[in-house]
Coordinates of C-alpha atoms in Angstrom, one line a residue:
M1 CA 160.0 127.2 56.8
Y2 CA 159.2 130.4 54.9
I3 CA 157.5 131.4 51.7
G4 CA 159.7 132.2 48.7
V5 CA 159.2 132.8 45.0
L6 CA 161.1 131.9 41.9
T7 CA 161.2 135.4 40.3
V8 CA 161.0 134.3 36.6
P9 CA 157.4 135.4 36.2
L10 CA 158.4 138.9 37.3
G11 CA 161.3 139.1 34.7
G12 CA 159.7 142.1 33.0
E13 CA 160.3 144.2 36.2
S14 CA 163.6 145.2 37.7
L15 CA 164.8 143.1 40.7
A16 CA 164.2 146.1 42.9
D17 CA 160.5 146.4 41.8
A18 CA 160.1 142.6 42.0
L19 CA 161.4 142.5 45.6
S20 CA 159.2 145.5 46.6
Y21 CA 156.1 143.7 45.3
L22 CA 157.0 140.4 46.9
D23 CA 157.7 142.1 50.2
D24 CA 154.3 143.7 50.1
I25 CA 152.5 140.4 49.6
G26 CA 154.3 138.6 52.4
V27 CA 157.1 136.8 50.7
Q28 CA 160.4 136.3 52.6
G29 CA 162.7 134.8 50.1
V30 CA 163.6 134.6 46.4
E31 CA 165.0 132.0 44.1
I32 CA 166.7 133.8 41.3
G33 CA 167.5 132.6 37.8
V34 CA 171.1 132.9 36.6
G35 CA 171.0 131.0 33.4
G36 CA 169.4 128.1 31.4
F37 CA 165.6 128.0 31.0
P38 CA 165.0 130.4 34.0
G39 CA 167.2 133.0 32.2
D40 CA 169.0 135.8 34.1
D41 CA 166.7 138.8 33.9
H42 CA 167.3 139.5 37.6
L43 CA 170.9 138.4 38.1
D44 CA 173.5 138.3 35.4
R45 CA 175.9 135.8 37.0
R46 CA 178.9 136.8 34.9
A47 CA 178.4 140.4 35.8
Y48 CA 178.3 139.6 39.5
L49 CA 181.0 136.9 39.6
G50 CA 184.0 138.3 41.5
D51 CA 182.5 141.8 41.7
E52 CA 182.4 142.6 45.4
S53 CA 180.8 146.0 44.7
K54 CA 177.9 144.5 42.7
Q55 CA 177.4 141.8 45.3
A56 CA 177.3 144.4 48.1
Q57 CA 174.7 146.3 46.2
L58 CA 172.6 143.1 45.8
H59 CA 172.9 142.4 49.6
D60 CA 171.8 145.9 50.4
L61 CA 168.8 145.6 48.1
L62 CA 167.8 142.3 49.7
D63 CA 168.3 143.7 53.2
E64 CA 166.1 146.7 52.3
H65 CA 163.2 144.2 51.8
D66 CA 164.2 141.8 54.6
M67 CA 164.6 139.1 51.8
Q68 CA 166.9 136.1 51.6
V69 CA 168.0 134.2 48.6
S70 CA 166.9 130.5 48.9
A71 CA 168.8 129.4 45.7
L72 CA 170.2 130.4 42.4
A73 CA 168.5 128.6 39.5
T74 CA 170.0 127.4 36.2
H75 CA 168.0 124.6 34.6
N76 CA 169.5 123.1 31.4
N77 CA 171.0 119.8 30.1
P78 CA 174.6 119.3 30.9
L79 CA 174.3 115.7 29.6
H80 CA 173.2 116.7 26.2
P81 CA 174.8 114.8 23.3
D82 CA 175.5 118.0 21.5
E83 CA 178.9 119.1 23.0
E84 CA 178.3 122.8 22.6
T85 CA 174.9 122.6 24.4
A86 CA 176.4 120.4 27.2
E87 CA 179.4 122.7 27.7
E88 CA 177.1 125.8 27.9
A89 CA 175.0 124.1 30.6
D90 CA 178.1 122.9 32.5
T91 CA 179.5 126.4 32.5
E92 CA 176.2 127.8 33.7
L93 CA 176.2 125.3 36.6
R94 CA 179.8 125.8 37.7
E95 CA 179.5 129.6 37.5
A96 CA 176.2 129.5 39.4
I97 CA 178.0 127.4 42.1
E98 CA 180.9 129.9 42.3
L99 CA 178.5 132.9 42.5
A100 CA 176.4 131.2 45.1
A101 CA 179.4 130.6 47.3
Q102 CA 180.5 134.3 46.9
L103 CA 177.0 135.5 47.8
G104 CA 176.6 133.2 50.8
V105 CA 173.8 131.2 49.1
N106 CA 174.0 127.5 49.9
T107 CA 171.9 126.0 47.1
V108 CA 171.8 125.9 43.3
T109 CA 168.6 124.5 41.7
C110 CA 168.9 122.6 38.4
F111 CA 168.0 119.5 36.3
S112 CA 169.9 116.2 36.2
G113 CA 170.1 116.5 32.4
L114 CA 169.4 113.7 29.9
P115 CA 171.9 112.0 27.6
A116 CA 171.2 110.4 24.3
G117 CA 170.4 106.7 24.1
G118 CA 173.9 105.8 22.9
P119 CA 177.3 107.4 22.1
N120 CA 176.4 108.0 18.4
D121 CA 172.9 109.5 19.0
E122 CA 172.2 113.2 18.5
V123 CA 169.0 113.7 20.6
P124 CA 168.4 113.2 24.3
N125 CA 166.2 110.1 24.9
W126 CA 163.8 109.7 27.8
I127 CA 163.6 106.0 28.5
T128 CA 160.3 104.9 30.1
A129 CA 160.3 101.1 29.7
P130 CA 163.0 98.4 29.8
W131 CA 161.6 96.6 26.7
P132 CA 162.5 96.1 23.9
T133 CA 165.9 95.3 25.5
E134 CA 167.8 98.0 23.6
H135 CA 166.0 100.5 25.8
A136 CA 167.3 98.9 28.9
D137 CA 170.8 99.0 27.4
A138 CA 170.3 102.7 26.6
H139 CA 169.2 103.4 30.1
E140 CA 172.2 101.8 31.6
Y141 CA 174.4 103.8 29.2
Q142 CA 172.7 107.0 30.3
W143 CA 173.3 106.3 34.0
D144 CA 177.0 105.7 33.2
V145 CA 177.2 109.1 31.5
A146 CA 175.3 110.8 34.3
I147 CA 177.3 109.3 37.2
E148 CA 180.6 110.2 35.6
Y149 CA 179.5 113.8 35.1
W150 CA 177.7 114.3 38.4
S151 CA 180.5 112.8 40.5
D152 CA 182.8 115.5 39.2
L153 CA 180.3 118.3 39.6
A154 CA 179.4 117.1 43.1
E155 CA 183.0 117.4 44.1
F156 CA 183.1 120.9 42.6
A157 CA 180.0 121.8 44.6
D158 CA 181.5 120.4 47.8
D159 CA 184.7 122.4 47.3
H160 CA 182.5 125.5 47.3
G161 CA 180.2 124.5 50.1
V162 CA 177.1 124.6 47.9
D163 CA 174.2 122.0 47.6
M164 CA 172.9 121.0 44.2
A165 CA 169.1 120.7 44.3
I166 CA 167.9 118.7 41.3
E167 CA 164.3 119.0 40.2
M168 CA 162.8 115.6 39.4
H169 CA 161.4 116.3 35.9
P170 CA 160.2 114.0 33.2
N171 CA 162.3 114.2 30.0
M172 CA 165.3 114.3 32.4
L173 CA 167.1 111.2 33.6
V174 CA 166.2 111.9 37.3
Y175 CA 162.4 112.3 37.2
E176 CA 161.2 110.4 40.4
P177 CA 162.5 109.8 43.9
T178 CA 164.3 106.5 43.5
G179 CA 166.3 107.9 40.6
M180 CA 167.1 110.9 42.8
L181 CA 168.4 108.7 45.6
K182 CA 170.4 106.6 43.1
L183 CA 172.3 109.7 41.8
R184 CA 172.9 110.9 45.4
E185 CA 174.3 107.6 46.5
A186 CA 176.5 107.4 43.5
T187 CA 178.0 110.9 44.1
N188 CA 177.9 112.7 47.4
D189 CA 175.5 114.4 49.8
R190 CA 175.8 117.7 48.0
I191 CA 173.4 116.1 45.5
G192 CA 169.8 116.2 46.6
A193 CA 166.3 117.2 45.4
N194 CA 164.7 120.5 44.5
F195 CA 161.4 118.8 45.5
D196 CA 158.8 120.0 43.0
P197 CA 155.5 118.1 43.6
S198 CA 153.9 119.3 40.4
H199 CA 155.7 116.8 38.2
L200 CA 155.0 114.0 40.7
Y201 CA 151.3 114.5 40.9
W202 CA 150.6 113.7 37.3
Q203 CA 152.9 110.7 37.4
G204 CA 150.7 109.2 40.2
I205 CA 153.3 109.6 42.9
E206 CA 152.0 110.2 46.4
V207 CA 153.8 113.4 47.3
T208 CA 153.8 113.1 51.1
D209 CA 155.2 109.5 50.8
A210 CA 157.9 110.8 48.5
I211 CA 158.8 113.6 51.0
R212 CA 159.2 110.9 53.7
F213 CA 161.3 108.7 51.3
L214 CA 163.8 111.4 50.5
G215 CA 163.5 113.4 53.7
T216 CA 164.6 110.5 55.9
E217 CA 167.8 110.5 53.8
D218 CA 168.3 114.3 54.2
A219 CA 168.0 114.4 50.5
I220 CA 165.7 117.4 50.1
H221 CA 167.8 120.6 49.6
H222 CA 165.0 122.9 48.3
F223 CA 161.3 122.9 47.7
H224 CA 159.2 124.2 44.8
A225 CA 155.6 125.1 45.8
K226 CA 153.7 124.3 42.6
D227 CA 150.4 122.5 42.1
T228 CA 149.0 120.3 39.3
K229 CA 145.5 119.3 38.4
V230 CA 144.8 116.0 36.6
Y231 CA 141.7 116.3 34.4
E232 CA 140.2 112.8 34.4
P233 CA 138.0 113.1 31.3
E234 CA 141.1 113.5 29.2
S235 CA 143.5 111.2 31.3
R236 CA 141.0 108.3 31.2
I237 CA 141.2 108.3 27.4
K238 CA 144.9 109.1 26.7
G239 CA 146.7 108.8 30.0
V240 CA 149.0 111.4 31.4
L241 CA 152.0 111.2 29.0
D242 CA 150.4 114.1 27.2
T243 CA 152.1 115.9 24.3
T244 CA 149.2 118.3 23.8
D245 CA 150.3 122.0 23.8
Y246 CA 150.2 123.6 27.2
A247 CA 148.1 126.4 25.7
D248 CA 145.4 123.9 24.6
E249 CA 144.1 123.7 28.1
P250 CA 140.7 122.0 27.4
N251 CA 142.4 119.0 25.7
R252 CA 145.2 118.4 28.1
S253 CA 145.2 115.5 30.6
W254 CA 146.8 117.8 33.3
L255 CA 147.8 121.4 33.9
F256 CA 150.2 123.1 36.2
R257 CA 148.0 125.1 38.6
S258 CA 148.4 127.7 41.3
I259 CA 148.7 126.4 44.8
G260 CA 145.3 125.3 46.0
Y261 CA 143.8 124.9 42.5
G262 CA 145.1 121.4 42.0
H263 CA 144.9 120.1 45.6
G264 CA 143.0 121.7 48.5
E265 CA 144.4 123.7 51.4
S266 CA 144.2 120.6 53.7
H267 CA 146.6 118.8 51.4
W268 CA 149.1 121.6 51.4
K269 CA 148.9 121.7 55.2
D270 CA 149.8 118.0 55.1
V271 CA 152.7 118.7 52.7
V272 CA 154.1 121.4 55.0
S273 CA 153.6 119.2 58.1
T274 CA 155.4 116.3 56.4
L275 CA 158.3 118.5 55.4
R276 CA 158.6 119.5 59.0
M277 CA 158.5 115.9 60.2
V278 CA 161.6 115.1 58.0
G279 CA 163.5 118.2 59.2
Y280 CA 163.1 120.5 56.2
E281 CA 162.9 124.1 57.3
G282 CA 163.9 126.0 54.1
A283 CA 162.0 127.9 51.4
L284 CA 158.6 126.9 49.9
S285 CA 159.6 128.6 46.6
I286 CA 156.5 129.3 44.6
E287 CA 156.9 128.5 40.9
H288 CA 154.1 130.1 38.9
E289 CA 153.2 128.3 35.6
D290 CA 149.4 128.4 35.7
S291 CA 148.1 129.3 32.3
L292 CA 144.6 129.9 33.6
T293 CA 145.6 133.0 35.6
S294 CA 148.0 135.9 35.6
S295 CA 151.4 135.6 37.2
K296 CA 150.7 138.1 40.0
E297 CA 147.2 136.7 40.8
G298 CA 148.6 133.2 40.9
L299 CA 151.5 134.2 43.2
E300 CA 149.1 136.1 45.5
K301 CA 146.7 133.2 45.8
A302 CA 149.6 130.8 46.4
V303 CA 151.0 133.1 49.2
D304 CA 147.5 133.2 50.7
V305 CA 147.2 129.4 50.9
L306 CA 150.7 128.8 52.1
G307 CA 150.5 131.6 54.6
R308 CA 147.9 129.5 56.5
A309 CA 149.8 126.3 56.1
V310 CA 153.3 127.4 57.3
F311 CA 154.2 127.2 61.0
D312 CA 155.6 130.5 62.3
T313 CA 157.1 129.0 65.5
E314 CA 159.4 126.2 66.5
P315 CA 157.8 123.0 67.8
G316 CA 157.2 123.0 71.5
E317 CA 158.0 120.1 73.9
A318 CA 155.5 117.2 73.9
Y319 CA 154.7 117.8 77.6
W320 CA 151.6 115.5 77.3
A321 CA 153.9 112.6 76.6
E322 CA 155.9 113.0 79.8

């Protein structure tokens, strides 16, 4: 396992400057946006697709800082009822897969997407209850749409030898572990999780149990290191399905926080240990979205906590059990 960073917060700097900074603070890998919500400030996928010269320059820059790419990121909605929006997201995903294969990167991080509630609707619809019964019918329709799409994309990913790591995110069809496993079982093993605990904390999901649940199925393809704090004075009144603006921090039920500011260091050591138990040895890719601190301070504090949590060596033999 190693510490990585999703480089979006450093988008105002060149990739060279971002890598130099991350190298200096002890980061060993990067997840780079190539489209969708993460943008492509550091890697224009269309400029690099099929261009061996540009790809060689990128590898040289990474080697200079002893840095690896854990994943290419493109988060969007390929199931959107607006055809143009869905086609753009689909193109981003397929081109990201192609570029990942060309670069020797084995993972693309993304969302599952979210369909409308029916074939004539115009807006994606996040279903959170099976009643009234038209909501259950809408949910069934959404899964039919998703499985048809993702079955095809999973085959495309398999043809290129690339894993798809889906972030379980509310307002997307796959937002919790059982939905993640349902989509994987309906497609192929290229489909798995970009396990981001931040969205699970506020849903009340026990993160280490969820790691075991997905990890025993080899369904964790990537990991986002991101924390969340639930603020009980607000959540006791209005719950956690909170539409308050993220910038209105005092009135929100929960906030994304830097590692260690939502859950203590002992919890993060437990997370890392549980990941190792289920065989995950990839990146802990820090995603900074803490509005109470700057990007660089948040990244540095996260690296500090994770640096004490990550094991540097392979497990030894259990000689005491012999």
